[in-house]
mmCIF file of N, CA and C in Angstrom:
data_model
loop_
_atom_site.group_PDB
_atom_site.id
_atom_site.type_symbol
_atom_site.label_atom_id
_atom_site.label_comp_id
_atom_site.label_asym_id
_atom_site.label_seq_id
_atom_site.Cartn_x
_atom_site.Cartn_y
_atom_site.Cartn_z
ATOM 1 N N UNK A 1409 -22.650 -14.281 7.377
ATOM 2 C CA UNK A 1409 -22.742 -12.903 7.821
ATOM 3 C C UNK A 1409 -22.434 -11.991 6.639
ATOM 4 N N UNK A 1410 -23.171 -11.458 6.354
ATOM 5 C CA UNK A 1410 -23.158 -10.047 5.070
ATOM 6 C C UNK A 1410 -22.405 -8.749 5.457
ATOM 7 N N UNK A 1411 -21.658 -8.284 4.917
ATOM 8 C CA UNK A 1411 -20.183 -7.813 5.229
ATOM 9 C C UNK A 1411 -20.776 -6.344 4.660
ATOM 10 N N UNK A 1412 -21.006 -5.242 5.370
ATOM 11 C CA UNK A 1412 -21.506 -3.792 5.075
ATOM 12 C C UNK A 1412 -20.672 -2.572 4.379
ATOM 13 N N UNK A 1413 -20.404 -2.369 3.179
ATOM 14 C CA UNK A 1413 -19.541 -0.976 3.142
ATOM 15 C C UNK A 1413 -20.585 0.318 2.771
ATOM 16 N N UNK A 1414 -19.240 1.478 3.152
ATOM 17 C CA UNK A 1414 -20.247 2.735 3.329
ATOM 18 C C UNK A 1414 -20.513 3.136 1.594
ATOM 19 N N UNK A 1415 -20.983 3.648 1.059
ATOM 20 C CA UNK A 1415 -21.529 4.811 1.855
ATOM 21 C C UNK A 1415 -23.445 3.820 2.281
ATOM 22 N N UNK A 1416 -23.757 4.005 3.716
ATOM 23 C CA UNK A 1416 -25.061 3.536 4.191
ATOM 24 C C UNK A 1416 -25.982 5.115 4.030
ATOM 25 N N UNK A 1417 -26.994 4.386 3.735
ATOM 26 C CA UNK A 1417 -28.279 5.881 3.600
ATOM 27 C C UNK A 1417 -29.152 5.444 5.095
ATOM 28 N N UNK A 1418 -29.804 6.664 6.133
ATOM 29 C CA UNK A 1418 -30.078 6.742 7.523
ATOM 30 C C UNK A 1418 -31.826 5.665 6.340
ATOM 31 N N UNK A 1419 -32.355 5.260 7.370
ATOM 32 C CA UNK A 1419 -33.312 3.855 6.904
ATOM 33 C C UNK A 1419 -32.947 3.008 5.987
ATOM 34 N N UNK A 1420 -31.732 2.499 6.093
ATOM 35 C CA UNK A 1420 -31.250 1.456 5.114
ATOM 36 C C UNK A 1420 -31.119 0.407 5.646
ATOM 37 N N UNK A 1421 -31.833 -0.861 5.989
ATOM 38 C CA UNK A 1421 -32.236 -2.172 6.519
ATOM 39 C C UNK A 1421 -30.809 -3.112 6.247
ATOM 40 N N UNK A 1422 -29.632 -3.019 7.474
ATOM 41 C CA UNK A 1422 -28.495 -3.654 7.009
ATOM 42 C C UNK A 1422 -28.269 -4.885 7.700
ATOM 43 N N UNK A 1423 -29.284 -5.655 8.418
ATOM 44 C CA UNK A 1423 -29.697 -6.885 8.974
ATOM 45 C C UNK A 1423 -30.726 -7.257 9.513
ATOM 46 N N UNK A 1424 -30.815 -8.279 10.696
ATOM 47 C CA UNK A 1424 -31.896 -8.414 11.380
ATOM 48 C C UNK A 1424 -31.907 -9.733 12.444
ATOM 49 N N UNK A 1425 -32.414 -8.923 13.741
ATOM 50 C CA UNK A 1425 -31.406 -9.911 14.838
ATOM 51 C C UNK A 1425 -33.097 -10.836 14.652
ATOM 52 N N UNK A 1426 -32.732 -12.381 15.410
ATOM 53 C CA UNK A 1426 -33.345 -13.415 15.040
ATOM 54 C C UNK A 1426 -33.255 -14.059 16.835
ATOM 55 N N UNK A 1427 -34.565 -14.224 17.204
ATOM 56 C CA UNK A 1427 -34.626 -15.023 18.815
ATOM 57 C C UNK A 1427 -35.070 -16.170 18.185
ATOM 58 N N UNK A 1428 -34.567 -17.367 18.454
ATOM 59 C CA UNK A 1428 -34.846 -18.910 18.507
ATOM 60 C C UNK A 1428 -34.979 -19.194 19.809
ATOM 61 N N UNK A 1429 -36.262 -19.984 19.752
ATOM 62 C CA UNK A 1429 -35.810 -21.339 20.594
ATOM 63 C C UNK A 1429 -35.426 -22.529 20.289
ATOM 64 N N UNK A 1430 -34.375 -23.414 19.869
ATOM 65 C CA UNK A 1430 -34.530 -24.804 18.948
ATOM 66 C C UNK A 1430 -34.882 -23.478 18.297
ATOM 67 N N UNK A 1431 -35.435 -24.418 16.736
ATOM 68 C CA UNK A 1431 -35.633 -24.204 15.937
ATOM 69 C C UNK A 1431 -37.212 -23.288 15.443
ATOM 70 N N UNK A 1432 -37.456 -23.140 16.271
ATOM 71 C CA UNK A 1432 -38.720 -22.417 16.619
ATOM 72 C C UNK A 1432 -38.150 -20.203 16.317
ATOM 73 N N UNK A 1433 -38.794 -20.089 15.628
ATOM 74 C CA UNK A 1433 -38.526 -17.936 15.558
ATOM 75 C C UNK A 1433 -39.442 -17.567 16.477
ATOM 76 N N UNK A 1434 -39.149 -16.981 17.501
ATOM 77 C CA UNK A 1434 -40.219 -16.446 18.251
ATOM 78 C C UNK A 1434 -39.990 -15.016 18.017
ATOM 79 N N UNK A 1435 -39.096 -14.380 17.530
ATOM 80 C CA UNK A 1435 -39.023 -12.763 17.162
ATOM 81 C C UNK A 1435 -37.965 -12.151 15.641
ATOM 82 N N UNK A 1436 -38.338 -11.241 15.354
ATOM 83 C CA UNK A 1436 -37.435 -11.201 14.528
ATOM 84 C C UNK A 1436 -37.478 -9.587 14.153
ATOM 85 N N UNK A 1437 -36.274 -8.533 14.084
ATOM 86 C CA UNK A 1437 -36.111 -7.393 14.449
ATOM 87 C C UNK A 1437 -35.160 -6.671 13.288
ATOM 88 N N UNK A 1438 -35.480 -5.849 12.314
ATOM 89 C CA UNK A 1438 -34.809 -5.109 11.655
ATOM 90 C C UNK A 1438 -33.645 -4.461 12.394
ATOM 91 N N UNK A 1439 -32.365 -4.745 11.665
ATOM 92 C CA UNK A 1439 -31.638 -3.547 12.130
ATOM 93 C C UNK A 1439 -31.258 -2.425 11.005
ATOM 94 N N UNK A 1440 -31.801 -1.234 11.589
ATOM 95 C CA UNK A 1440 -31.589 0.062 10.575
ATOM 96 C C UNK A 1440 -30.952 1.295 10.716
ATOM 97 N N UNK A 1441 -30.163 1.594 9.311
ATOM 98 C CA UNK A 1441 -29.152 2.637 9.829
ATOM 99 C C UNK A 1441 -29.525 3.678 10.499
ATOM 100 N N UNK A 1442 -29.731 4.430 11.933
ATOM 101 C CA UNK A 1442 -29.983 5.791 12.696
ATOM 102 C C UNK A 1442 -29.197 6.974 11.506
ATOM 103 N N UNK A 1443 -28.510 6.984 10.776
ATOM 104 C CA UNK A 1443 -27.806 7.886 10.234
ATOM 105 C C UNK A 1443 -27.000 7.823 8.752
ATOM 106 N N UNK A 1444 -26.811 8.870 7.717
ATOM 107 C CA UNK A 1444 -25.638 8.473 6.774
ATOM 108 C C UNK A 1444 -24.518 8.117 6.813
ATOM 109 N N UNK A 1445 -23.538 7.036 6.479
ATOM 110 C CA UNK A 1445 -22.073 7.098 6.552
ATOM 111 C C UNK A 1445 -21.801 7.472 5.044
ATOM 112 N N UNK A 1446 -21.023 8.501 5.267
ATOM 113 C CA UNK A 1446 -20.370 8.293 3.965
ATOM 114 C C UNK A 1446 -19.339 7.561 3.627
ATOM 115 N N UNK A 1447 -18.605 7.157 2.641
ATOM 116 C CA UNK A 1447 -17.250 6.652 2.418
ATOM 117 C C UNK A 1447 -16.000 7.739 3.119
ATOM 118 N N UNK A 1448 -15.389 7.222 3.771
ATOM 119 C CA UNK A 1448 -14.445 7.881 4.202
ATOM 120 C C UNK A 1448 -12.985 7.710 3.305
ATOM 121 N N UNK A 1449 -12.779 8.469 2.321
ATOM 122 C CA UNK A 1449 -11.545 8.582 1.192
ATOM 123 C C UNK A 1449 -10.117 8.520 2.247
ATOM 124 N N UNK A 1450 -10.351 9.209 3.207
ATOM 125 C CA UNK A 1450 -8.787 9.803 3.610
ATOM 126 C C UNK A 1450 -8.406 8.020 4.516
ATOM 127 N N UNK A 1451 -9.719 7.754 5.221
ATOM 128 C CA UNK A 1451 -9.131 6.105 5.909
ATOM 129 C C UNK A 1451 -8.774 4.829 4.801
ATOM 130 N N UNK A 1452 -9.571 5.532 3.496
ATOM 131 C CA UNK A 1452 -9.691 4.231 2.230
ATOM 132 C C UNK A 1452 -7.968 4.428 1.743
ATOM 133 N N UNK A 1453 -7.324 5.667 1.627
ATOM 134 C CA UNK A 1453 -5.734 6.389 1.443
ATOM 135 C C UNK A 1453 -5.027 6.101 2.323
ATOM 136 N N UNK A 1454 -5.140 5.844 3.677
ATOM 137 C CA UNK A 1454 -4.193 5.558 4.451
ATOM 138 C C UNK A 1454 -4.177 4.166 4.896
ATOM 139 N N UNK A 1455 -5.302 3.520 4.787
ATOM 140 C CA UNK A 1455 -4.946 2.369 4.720
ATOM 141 C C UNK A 1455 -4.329 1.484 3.151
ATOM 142 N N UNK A 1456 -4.511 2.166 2.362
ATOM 143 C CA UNK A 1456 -3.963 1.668 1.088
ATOM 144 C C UNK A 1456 -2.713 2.010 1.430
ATOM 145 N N UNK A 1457 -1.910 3.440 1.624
ATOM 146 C CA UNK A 1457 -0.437 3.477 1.567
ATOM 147 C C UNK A 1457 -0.247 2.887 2.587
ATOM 148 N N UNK A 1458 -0.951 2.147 3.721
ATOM 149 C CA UNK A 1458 -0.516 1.363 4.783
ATOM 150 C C UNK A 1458 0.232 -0.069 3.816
ATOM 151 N N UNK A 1459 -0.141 -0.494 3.592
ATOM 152 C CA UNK A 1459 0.055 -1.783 2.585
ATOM 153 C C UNK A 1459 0.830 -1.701 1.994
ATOM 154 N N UNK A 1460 0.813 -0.664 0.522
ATOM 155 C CA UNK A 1460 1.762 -0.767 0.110
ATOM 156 C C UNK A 1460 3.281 0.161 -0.124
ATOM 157 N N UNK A 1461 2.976 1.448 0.652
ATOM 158 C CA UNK A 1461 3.908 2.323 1.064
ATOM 159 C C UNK A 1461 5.099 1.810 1.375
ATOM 160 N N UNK A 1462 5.185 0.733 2.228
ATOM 161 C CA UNK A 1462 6.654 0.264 2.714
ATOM 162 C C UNK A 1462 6.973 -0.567 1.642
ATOM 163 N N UNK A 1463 6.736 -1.852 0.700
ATOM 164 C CA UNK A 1463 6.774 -1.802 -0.202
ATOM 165 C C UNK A 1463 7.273 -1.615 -1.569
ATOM 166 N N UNK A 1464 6.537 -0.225 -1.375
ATOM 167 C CA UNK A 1464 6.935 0.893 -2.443
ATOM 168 C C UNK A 1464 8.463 1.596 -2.306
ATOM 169 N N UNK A 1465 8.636 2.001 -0.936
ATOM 170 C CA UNK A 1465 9.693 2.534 -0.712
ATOM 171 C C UNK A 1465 10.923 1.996 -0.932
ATOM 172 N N UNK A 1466 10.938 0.619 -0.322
ATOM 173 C CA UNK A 1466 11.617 -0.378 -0.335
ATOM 174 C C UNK A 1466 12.115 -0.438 -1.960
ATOM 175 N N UNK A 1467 11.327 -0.769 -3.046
ATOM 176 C CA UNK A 1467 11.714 -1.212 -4.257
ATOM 177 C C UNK A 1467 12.583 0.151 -4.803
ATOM 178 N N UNK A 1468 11.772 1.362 -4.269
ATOM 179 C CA UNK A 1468 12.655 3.156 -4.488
ATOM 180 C C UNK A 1468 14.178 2.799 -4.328
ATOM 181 N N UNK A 1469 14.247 2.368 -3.062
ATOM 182 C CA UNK A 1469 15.884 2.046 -2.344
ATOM 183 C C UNK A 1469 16.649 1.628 -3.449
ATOM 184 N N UNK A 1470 15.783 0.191 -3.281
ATOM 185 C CA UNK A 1470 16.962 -0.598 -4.364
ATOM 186 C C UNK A 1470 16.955 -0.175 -5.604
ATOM 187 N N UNK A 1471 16.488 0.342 -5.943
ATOM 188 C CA UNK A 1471 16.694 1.160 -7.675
ATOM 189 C C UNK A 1471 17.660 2.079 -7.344
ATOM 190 N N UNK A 1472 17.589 2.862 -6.652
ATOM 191 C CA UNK A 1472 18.434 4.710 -5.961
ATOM 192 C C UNK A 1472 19.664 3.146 -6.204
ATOM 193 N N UNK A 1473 20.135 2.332 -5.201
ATOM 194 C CA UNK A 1473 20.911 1.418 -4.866
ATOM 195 C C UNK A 1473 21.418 1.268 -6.091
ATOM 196 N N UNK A 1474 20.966 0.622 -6.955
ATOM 197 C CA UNK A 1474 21.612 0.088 -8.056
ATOM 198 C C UNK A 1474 21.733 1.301 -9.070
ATOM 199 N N UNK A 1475 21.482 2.395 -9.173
ATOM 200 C CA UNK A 1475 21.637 3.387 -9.768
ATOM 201 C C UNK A 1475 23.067 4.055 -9.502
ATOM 202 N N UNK A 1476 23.287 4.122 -8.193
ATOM 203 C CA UNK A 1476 24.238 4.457 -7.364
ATOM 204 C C UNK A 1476 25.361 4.287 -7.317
ATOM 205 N N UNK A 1477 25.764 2.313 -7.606
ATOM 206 C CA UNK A 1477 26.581 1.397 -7.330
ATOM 207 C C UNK A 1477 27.122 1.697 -9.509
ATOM 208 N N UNK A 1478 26.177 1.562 -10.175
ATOM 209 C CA UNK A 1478 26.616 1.810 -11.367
ATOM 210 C C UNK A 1478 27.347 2.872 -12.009
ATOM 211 N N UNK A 1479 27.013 4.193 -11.405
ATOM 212 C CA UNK A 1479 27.954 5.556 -11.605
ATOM 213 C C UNK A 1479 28.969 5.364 -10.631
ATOM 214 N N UNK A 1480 29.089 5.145 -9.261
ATOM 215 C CA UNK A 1480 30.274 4.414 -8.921
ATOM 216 C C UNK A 1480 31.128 3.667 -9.929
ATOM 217 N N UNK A 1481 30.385 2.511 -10.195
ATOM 218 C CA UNK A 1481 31.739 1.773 -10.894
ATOM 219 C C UNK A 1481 31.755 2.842 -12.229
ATOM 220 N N UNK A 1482 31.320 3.141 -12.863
ATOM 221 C CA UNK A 1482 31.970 3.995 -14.051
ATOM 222 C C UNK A 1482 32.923 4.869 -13.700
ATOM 223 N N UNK A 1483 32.724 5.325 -12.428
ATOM 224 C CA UNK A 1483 33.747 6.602 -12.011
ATOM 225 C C UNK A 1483 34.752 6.601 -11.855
ATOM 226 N N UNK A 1484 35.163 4.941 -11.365
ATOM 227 C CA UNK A 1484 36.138 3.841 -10.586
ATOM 228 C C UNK A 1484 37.093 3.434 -12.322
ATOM 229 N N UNK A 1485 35.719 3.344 -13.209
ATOM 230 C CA UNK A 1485 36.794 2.702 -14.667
ATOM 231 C C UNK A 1485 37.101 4.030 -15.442
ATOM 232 N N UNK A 1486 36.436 5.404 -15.034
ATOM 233 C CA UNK A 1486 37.280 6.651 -15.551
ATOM 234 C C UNK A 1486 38.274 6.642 -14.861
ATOM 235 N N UNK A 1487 38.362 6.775 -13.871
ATOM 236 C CA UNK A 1487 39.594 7.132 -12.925
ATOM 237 C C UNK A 1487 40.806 6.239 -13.282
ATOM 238 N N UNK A 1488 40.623 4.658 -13.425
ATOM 239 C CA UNK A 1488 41.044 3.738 -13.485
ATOM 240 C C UNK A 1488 42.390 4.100 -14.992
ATOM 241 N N UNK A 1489 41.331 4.383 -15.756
ATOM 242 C CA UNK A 1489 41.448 4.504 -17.521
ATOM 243 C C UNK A 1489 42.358 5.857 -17.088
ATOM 244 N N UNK A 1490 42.337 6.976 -16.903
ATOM 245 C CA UNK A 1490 43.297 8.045 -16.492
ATOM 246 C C UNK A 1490 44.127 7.741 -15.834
ATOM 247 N N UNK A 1491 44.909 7.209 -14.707
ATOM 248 C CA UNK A 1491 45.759 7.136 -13.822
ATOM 249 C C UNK A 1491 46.483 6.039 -14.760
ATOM 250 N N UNK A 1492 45.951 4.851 -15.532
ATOM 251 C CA UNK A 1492 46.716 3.607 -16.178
ATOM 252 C C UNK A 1492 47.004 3.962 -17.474
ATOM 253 N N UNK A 1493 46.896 5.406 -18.002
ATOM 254 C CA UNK A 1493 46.771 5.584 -19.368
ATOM 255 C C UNK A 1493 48.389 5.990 -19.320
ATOM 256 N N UNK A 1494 48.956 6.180 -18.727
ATOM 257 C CA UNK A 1494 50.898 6.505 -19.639
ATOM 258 C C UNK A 1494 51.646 5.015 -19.000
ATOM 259 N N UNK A 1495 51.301 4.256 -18.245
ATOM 260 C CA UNK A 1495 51.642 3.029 -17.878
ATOM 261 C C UNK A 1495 51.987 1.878 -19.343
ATOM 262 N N UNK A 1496 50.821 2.160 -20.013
ATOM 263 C CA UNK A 1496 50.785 1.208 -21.090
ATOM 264 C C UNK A 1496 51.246 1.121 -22.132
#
């Protein structure tokens, strides 16, 4: 089966149905486009950020995450370094 993408032009021959009997053709029938499709951009965009949007977001997190956790601990060894500094 031959797999169709748009954009189709209206008389553009995109199969053709086939009557058998056994092995015998007793008919055989163009099928042709009634109309233009164009490519549709905005379904080709939303199904792409369908895929990889979550993903994407996901890997955002864990970066923000580990970005996060690292000025934490620095803040933790300033603080640390001030409060232990007349101790020593």
């Amino acid at each position: 089966m031959k797999e169709i993408s748009a954009p189709v032009n209206k008389g553009q021959v995109l199969g053709a149905v086939v009557i058998r009997s056994g092995q015998e053709e007793l008919g055989r029938v163009d099928l042709v486009a009634a109309a233009d499709v164009q490519r549709d951009w905005l379904a080709l965009c939303q199904t792409f950020l369908k895929w990889v949007g979550p993903p994407l977001l996901f890997l955002v997190w864990i970066r923000r995450r580990v970005v996060l956790n690292r000025k934490k601990r620095k803040r933790e060894a300033r603080r640390r370094q001030y409060y232990n500094y007349g101790s020593e």
